[in-house]
Each structure stands twice: as structure tokens, then as C-alpha cells.
GROMACS .gro file of C-alpha atoms in nm:
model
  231
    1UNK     CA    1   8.536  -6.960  -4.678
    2UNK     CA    2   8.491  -6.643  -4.899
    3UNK     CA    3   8.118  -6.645  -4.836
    4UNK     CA    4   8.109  -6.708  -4.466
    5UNK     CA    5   8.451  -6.584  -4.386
    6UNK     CA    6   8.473  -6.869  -4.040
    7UNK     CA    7   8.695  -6.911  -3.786
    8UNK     CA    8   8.962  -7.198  -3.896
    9UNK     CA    9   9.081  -7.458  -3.657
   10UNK     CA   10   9.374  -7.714  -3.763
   11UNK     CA   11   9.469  -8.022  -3.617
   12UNK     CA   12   9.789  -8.076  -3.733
   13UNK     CA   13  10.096  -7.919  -3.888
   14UNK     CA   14  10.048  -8.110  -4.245
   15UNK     CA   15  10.412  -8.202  -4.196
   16UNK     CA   16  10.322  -8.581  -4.277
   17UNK     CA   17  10.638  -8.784  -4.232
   18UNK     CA   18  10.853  -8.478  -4.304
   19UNK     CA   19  11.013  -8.282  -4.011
   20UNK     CA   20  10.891  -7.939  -4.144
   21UNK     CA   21  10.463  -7.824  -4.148
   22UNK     CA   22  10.311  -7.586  -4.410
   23UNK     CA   23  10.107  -7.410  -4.157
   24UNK     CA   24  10.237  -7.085  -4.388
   25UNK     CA   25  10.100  -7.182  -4.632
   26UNK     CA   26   9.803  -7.274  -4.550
   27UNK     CA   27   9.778  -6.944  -4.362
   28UNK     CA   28   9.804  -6.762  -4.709
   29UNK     CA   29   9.497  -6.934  -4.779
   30UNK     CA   30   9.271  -6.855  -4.571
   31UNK     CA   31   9.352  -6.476  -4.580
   32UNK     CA   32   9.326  -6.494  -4.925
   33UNK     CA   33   8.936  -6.586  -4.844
   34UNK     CA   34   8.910  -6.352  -4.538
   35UNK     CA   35   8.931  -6.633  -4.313
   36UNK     CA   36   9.043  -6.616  -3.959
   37UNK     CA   37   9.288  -6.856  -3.826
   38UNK     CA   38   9.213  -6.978  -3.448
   39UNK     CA   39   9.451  -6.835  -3.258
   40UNK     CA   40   9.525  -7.169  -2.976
   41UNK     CA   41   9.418  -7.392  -3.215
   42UNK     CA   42   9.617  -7.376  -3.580
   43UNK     CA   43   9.842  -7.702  -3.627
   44UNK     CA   44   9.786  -7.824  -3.292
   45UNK     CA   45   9.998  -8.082  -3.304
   46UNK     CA   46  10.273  -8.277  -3.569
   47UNK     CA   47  10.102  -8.566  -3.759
   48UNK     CA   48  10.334  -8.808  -3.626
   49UNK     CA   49  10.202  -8.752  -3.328
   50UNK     CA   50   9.904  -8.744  -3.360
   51UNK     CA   51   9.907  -9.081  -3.493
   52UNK     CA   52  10.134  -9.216  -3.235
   53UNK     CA   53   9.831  -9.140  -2.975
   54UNK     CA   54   9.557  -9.267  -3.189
   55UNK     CA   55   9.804  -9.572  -3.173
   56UNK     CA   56   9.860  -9.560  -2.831
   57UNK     CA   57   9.531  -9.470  -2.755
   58UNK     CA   58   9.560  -9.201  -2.516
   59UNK     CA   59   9.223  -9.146  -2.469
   60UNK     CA   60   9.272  -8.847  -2.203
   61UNK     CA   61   9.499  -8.674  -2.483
   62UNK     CA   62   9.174  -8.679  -2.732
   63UNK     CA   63   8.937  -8.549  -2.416
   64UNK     CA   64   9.206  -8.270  -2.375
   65UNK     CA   65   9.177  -8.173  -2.729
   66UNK     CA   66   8.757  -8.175  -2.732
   67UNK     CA   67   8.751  -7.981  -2.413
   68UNK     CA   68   8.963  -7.729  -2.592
   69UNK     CA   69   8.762  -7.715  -2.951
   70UNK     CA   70   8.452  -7.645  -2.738
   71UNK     CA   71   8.587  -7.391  -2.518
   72UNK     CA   72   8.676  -7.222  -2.866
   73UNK     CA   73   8.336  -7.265  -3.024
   74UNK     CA   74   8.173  -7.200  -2.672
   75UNK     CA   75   8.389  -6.842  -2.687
   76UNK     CA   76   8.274  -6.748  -3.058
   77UNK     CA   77   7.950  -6.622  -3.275
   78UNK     CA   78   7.932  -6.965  -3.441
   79UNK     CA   79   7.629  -7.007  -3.685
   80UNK     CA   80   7.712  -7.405  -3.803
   81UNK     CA   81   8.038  -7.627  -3.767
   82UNK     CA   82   8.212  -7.757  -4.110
   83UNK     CA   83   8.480  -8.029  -4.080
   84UNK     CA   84   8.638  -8.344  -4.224
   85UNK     CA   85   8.405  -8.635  -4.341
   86UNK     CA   86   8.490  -8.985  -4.205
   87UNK     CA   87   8.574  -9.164  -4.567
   88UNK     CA   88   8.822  -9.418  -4.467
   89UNK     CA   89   9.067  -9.283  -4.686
   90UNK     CA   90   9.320  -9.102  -4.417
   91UNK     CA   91   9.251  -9.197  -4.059
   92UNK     CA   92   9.357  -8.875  -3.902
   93UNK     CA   93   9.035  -8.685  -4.143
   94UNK     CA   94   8.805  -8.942  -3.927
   95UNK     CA   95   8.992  -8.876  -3.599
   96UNK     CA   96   8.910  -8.505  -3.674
   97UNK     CA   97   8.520  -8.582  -3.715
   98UNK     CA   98   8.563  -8.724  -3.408
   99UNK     CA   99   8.671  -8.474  -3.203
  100UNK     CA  100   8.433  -8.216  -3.362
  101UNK     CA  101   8.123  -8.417  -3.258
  102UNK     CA  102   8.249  -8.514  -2.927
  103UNK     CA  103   8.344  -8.156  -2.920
  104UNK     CA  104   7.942  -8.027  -3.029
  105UNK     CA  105   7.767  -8.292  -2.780
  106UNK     CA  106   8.011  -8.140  -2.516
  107UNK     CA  107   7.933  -7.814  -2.561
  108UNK     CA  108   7.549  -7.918  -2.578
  109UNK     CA  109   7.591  -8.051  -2.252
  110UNK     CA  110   7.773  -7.753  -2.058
  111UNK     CA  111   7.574  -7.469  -2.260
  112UNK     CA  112   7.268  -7.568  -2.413
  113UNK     CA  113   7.391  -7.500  -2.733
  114UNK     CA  114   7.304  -7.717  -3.029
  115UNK     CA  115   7.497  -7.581  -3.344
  116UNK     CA  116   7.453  -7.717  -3.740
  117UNK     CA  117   7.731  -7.997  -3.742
  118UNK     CA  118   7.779  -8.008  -4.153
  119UNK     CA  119   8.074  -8.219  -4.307
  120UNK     CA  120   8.282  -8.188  -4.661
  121UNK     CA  121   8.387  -8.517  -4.897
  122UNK     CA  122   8.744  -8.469  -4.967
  123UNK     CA  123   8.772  -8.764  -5.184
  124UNK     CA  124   8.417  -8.850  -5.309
  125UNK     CA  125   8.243  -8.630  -5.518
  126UNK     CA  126   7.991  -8.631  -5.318
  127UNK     CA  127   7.862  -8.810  -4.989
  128UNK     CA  128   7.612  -9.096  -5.021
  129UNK     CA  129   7.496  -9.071  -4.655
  130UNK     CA  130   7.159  -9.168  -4.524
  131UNK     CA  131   7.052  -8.823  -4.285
  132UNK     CA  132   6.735  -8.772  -4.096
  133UNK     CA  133   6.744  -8.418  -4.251
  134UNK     CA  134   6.850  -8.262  -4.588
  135UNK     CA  135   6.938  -7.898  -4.405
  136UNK     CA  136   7.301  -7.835  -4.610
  137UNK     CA  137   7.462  -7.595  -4.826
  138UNK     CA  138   7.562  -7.633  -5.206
  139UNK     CA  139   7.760  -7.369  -5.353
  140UNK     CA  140   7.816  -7.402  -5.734
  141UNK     CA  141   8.122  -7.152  -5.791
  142UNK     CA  142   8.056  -6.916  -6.067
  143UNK     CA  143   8.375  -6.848  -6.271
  144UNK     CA  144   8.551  -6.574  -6.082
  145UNK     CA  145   8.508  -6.796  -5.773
  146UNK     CA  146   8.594  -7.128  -5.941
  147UNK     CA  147   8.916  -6.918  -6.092
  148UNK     CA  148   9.016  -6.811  -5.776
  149UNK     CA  149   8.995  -7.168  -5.605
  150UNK     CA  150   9.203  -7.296  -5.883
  151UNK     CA  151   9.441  -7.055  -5.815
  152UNK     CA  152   9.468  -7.127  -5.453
  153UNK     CA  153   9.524  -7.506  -5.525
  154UNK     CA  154   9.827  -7.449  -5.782
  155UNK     CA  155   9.954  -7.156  -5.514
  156UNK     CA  156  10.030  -7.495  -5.321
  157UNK     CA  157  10.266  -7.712  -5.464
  158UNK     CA  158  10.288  -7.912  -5.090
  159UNK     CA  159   9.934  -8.074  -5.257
  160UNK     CA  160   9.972  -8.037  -5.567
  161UNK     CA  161  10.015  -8.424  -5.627
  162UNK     CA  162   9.679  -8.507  -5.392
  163UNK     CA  163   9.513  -8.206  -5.630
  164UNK     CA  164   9.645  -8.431  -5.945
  165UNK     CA  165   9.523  -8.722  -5.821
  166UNK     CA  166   9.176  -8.573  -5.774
  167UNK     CA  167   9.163  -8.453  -6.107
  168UNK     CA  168   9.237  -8.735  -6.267
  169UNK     CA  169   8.999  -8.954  -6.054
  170UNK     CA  170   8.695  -8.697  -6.066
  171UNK     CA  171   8.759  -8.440  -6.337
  172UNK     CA  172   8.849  -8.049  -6.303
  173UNK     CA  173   8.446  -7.978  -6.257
  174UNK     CA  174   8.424  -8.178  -5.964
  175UNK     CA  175   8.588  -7.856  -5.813
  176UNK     CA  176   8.355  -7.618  -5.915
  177UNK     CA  177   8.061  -7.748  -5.646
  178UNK     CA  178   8.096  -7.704  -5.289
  179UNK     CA  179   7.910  -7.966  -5.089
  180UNK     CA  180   7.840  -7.929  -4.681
  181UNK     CA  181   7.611  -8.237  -4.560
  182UNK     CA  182   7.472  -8.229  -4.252
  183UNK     CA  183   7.629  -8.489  -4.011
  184UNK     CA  184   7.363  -8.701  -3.746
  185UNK     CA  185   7.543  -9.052  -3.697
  186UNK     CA  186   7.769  -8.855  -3.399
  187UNK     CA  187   7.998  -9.091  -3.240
  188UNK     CA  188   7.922  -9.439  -3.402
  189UNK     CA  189   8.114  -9.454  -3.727
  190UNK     CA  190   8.117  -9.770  -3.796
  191UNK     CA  191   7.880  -9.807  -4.117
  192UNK     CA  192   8.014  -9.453  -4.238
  193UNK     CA  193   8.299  -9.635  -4.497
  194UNK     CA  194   8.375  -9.947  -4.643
  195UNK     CA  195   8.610 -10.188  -4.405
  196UNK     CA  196   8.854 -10.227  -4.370
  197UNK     CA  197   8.936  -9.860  -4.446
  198UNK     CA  198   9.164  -9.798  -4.748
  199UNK     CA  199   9.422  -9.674  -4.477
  200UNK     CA  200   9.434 -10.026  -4.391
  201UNK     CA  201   9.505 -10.133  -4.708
  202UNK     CA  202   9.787  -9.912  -4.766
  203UNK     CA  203   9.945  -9.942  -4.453
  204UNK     CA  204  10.012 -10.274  -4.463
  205UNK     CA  205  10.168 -10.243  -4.806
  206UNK     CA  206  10.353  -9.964  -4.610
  207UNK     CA  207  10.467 -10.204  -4.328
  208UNK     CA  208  10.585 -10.468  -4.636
  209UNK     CA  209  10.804 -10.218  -4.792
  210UNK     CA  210  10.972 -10.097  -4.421
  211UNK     CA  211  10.854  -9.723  -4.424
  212UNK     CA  212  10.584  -9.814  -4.113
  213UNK     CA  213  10.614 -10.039  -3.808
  214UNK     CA  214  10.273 -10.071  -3.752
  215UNK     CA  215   9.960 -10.085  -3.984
  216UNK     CA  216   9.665  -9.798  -3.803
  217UNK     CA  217   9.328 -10.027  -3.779
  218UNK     CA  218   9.016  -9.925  -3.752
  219UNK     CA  219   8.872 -10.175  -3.522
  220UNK     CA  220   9.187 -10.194  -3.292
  221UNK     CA  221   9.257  -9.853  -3.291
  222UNK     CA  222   8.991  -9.590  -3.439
  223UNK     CA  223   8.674  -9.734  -3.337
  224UNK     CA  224   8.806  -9.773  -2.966
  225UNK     CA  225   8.873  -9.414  -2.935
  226UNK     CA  226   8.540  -9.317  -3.055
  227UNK     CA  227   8.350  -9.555  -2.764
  228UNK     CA  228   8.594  -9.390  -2.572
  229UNK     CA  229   8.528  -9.042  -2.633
  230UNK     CA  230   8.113  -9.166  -2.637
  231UNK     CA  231   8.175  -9.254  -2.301
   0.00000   0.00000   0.00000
């Protein structure tokens, strides 16, 4: 974000299963790397319900929110898109990939325009995926930078557990290298992580214990949405 200082859209509030968002917070972030938060499109929506329509499957409510992504990008100086990899690990990450290819072969369609589509690992080191082209970027922070993104992550105690976890699983260095791959598998995602999903997995434990009614499902629920949005 420092070096290309973008234009920042958010899906949802981060408020989880909590009533209040950190949309604050994460503001502080991104002018803290000269980024520019979108001004329609920052926390769209509340995570609860976003998942209540990929459960529902309100298809028209995911069209609305493509249409709207490409007016943005349609309305900017965009040079390449970055934006959530599909991992399997949290569904609404893949439902975000989702609607920012749907949202690239849309505005291909009404403008001509074909823009870089690139995607970031949040939980692998690294992606494995096969690509028709290796076109990406690879930043390797030097130690001001690295510093500075260290800071930023203990400046944000709402993540400060996922930031443990990833440190544990991948060591403090895996921060250090920035990773954008490009993306060419658009709206099929079925071969992009392992089934079923980890979100499958821990939902159900979820539904066990009481604290979910329903366990999200990639073929019943995900998969549908992106034929759907294909379509």
C-alpha cells in the first residue's frame, strides 16, 4: 500500500459476531500507508449479513454489489486489481474473490477494459497455483518497511490473536515478503482449495457446540453463487 498508495475497497465491517466493526481502525491503517479509502464502498455491509445472503443465496444482492465495484473501478486510474485469495479458510475471503472477478469480466464487457487481476495468500505463505502467466509482484520489505508493518499489526489488537496464530504457524519472516499472484481461473473455483473447505470443518464443530445454526458449505452454498454470478 505504501508503494502504490491504491484505492481501498471493504466488504464488510470486520464486526464478526460482535455488534460493533473496526472500520476505525482499519482506517488508521491505510492512512498510515497513504492509502485512500473508497468512499461508497468501505465496510459495505455487517458480516452477519453478509453471510446470511451467501446462505440465502440472494444472488441479485451479489449482482448489486459487482455492478457497484465496477462502476468504482470503471470511475478510477486503476493500473491492476489486488484482493483476497480463495483458500478455503474463511468463506467470506472467497466470496470477495468472487465479486472482484465477476466485477473485472463486467467491466471488460461494458468498457473494454481488461485490468491485472493479482491476489494475496492470507494464510499460506505462499500460493501454489498453476497460472498461464508468471506477471506478479514480490516485494521483500527492507527493515524500515518490515518495522513499520510490524507496527501496524500490534497497532491492532482487534487481530492481534489471527497475527499470533500466523506467527506461530509460519514464523515472524513470513511477514517480511509481500506476494501478489496473478489470478486466471475467474469464476470456477472449485480446484482452488482442498474440500471440503476448513470453514466446513469448523462450522460444524461450531453447530455441535450451539454458537451456529447452520454449517456454510461450499457446494450448497459457495459454489452456487459463483455459477450464478458466471451466468
Amino acid at each position: 500500500m505504501e508503494t502504490s498508495k491504491p484505492v481501498v475497497l471493504v466488504l464488510t465491517d470486520g464486526s464478526g459476531h460482535l455488534d460493533a466493526g473496526r472500520l476505525d481502525r482499519t482506517a488508521e491503517v491505510l492512512a498510515g500507508a497513504g492509502a485512500r479509502p473508497a468512499a461508497t464502498f468501505f465496510g459495505r455491509m455487517a458480516d452477519r449479513d453478509l453471510y446470511r445472503a451467501i446462505l440465502a443465496g440472494e444472488a441479485e444482492t451479489f449482482r448489486a454489489l459487482v455492478d457497484e465495484i465496477a462502476t468504482i473501478l470503471a470511475g478510477e486510474a486503476i493500473d491492476y486489481v489486488a484482493a483476497d485469495a480463495v483458500e478455503g479458510f474463511n468463506p467470506g475471503h472467497d466470496v470477495c474473490r468472487l465479486l472482484v472477478n465477476a466485477a473485472l469480466a463486467r467491466l471488460h464487457d461494458r468498457d473494454g477494459r481488461d485490468l491485472p487481476n493479482l491476489e494475496f495468500p492470507l494464510e499460506a505463505v505462499a500460493l501454489r497455483r498453476q497460472s498461464s502467466t508468471r506477471e506478479g509482484i514480490e516485494l521483500h520489505l527492507d527493515t524500515g518497511a518490515f518495522d513499520r508493518k510490524l507496527r501496524a499489526v500490534d497497532n491492532y489488537p482487534e487481530l492481534t490473536e489471527e497475527a499470533d496464530r500466523l506467527r506461530a504457524v509460519h514464523g515472524l519472516t513470513s511477514f517480511s515478503v509481500e506476494r501478489l499472484t496473478p489470478v486466471d481461473y475467474h469464476l470456477d473455483i472449485s480446484e482452488c482449495s482442498e474440500q471440503p473447505p476448513a470453514y466446513e470443518r469448523w462450522g460444524t464443530e461450531r453447530v455441535k457446540s450451539g454458537y451456529y445454526k447452520t454449517v456454510l458449505r461450499f457446494k450448497e452454498h459457495v459454489e452456487p453463487l459463483a455459477r450464478q454470478l458466471a451466468a
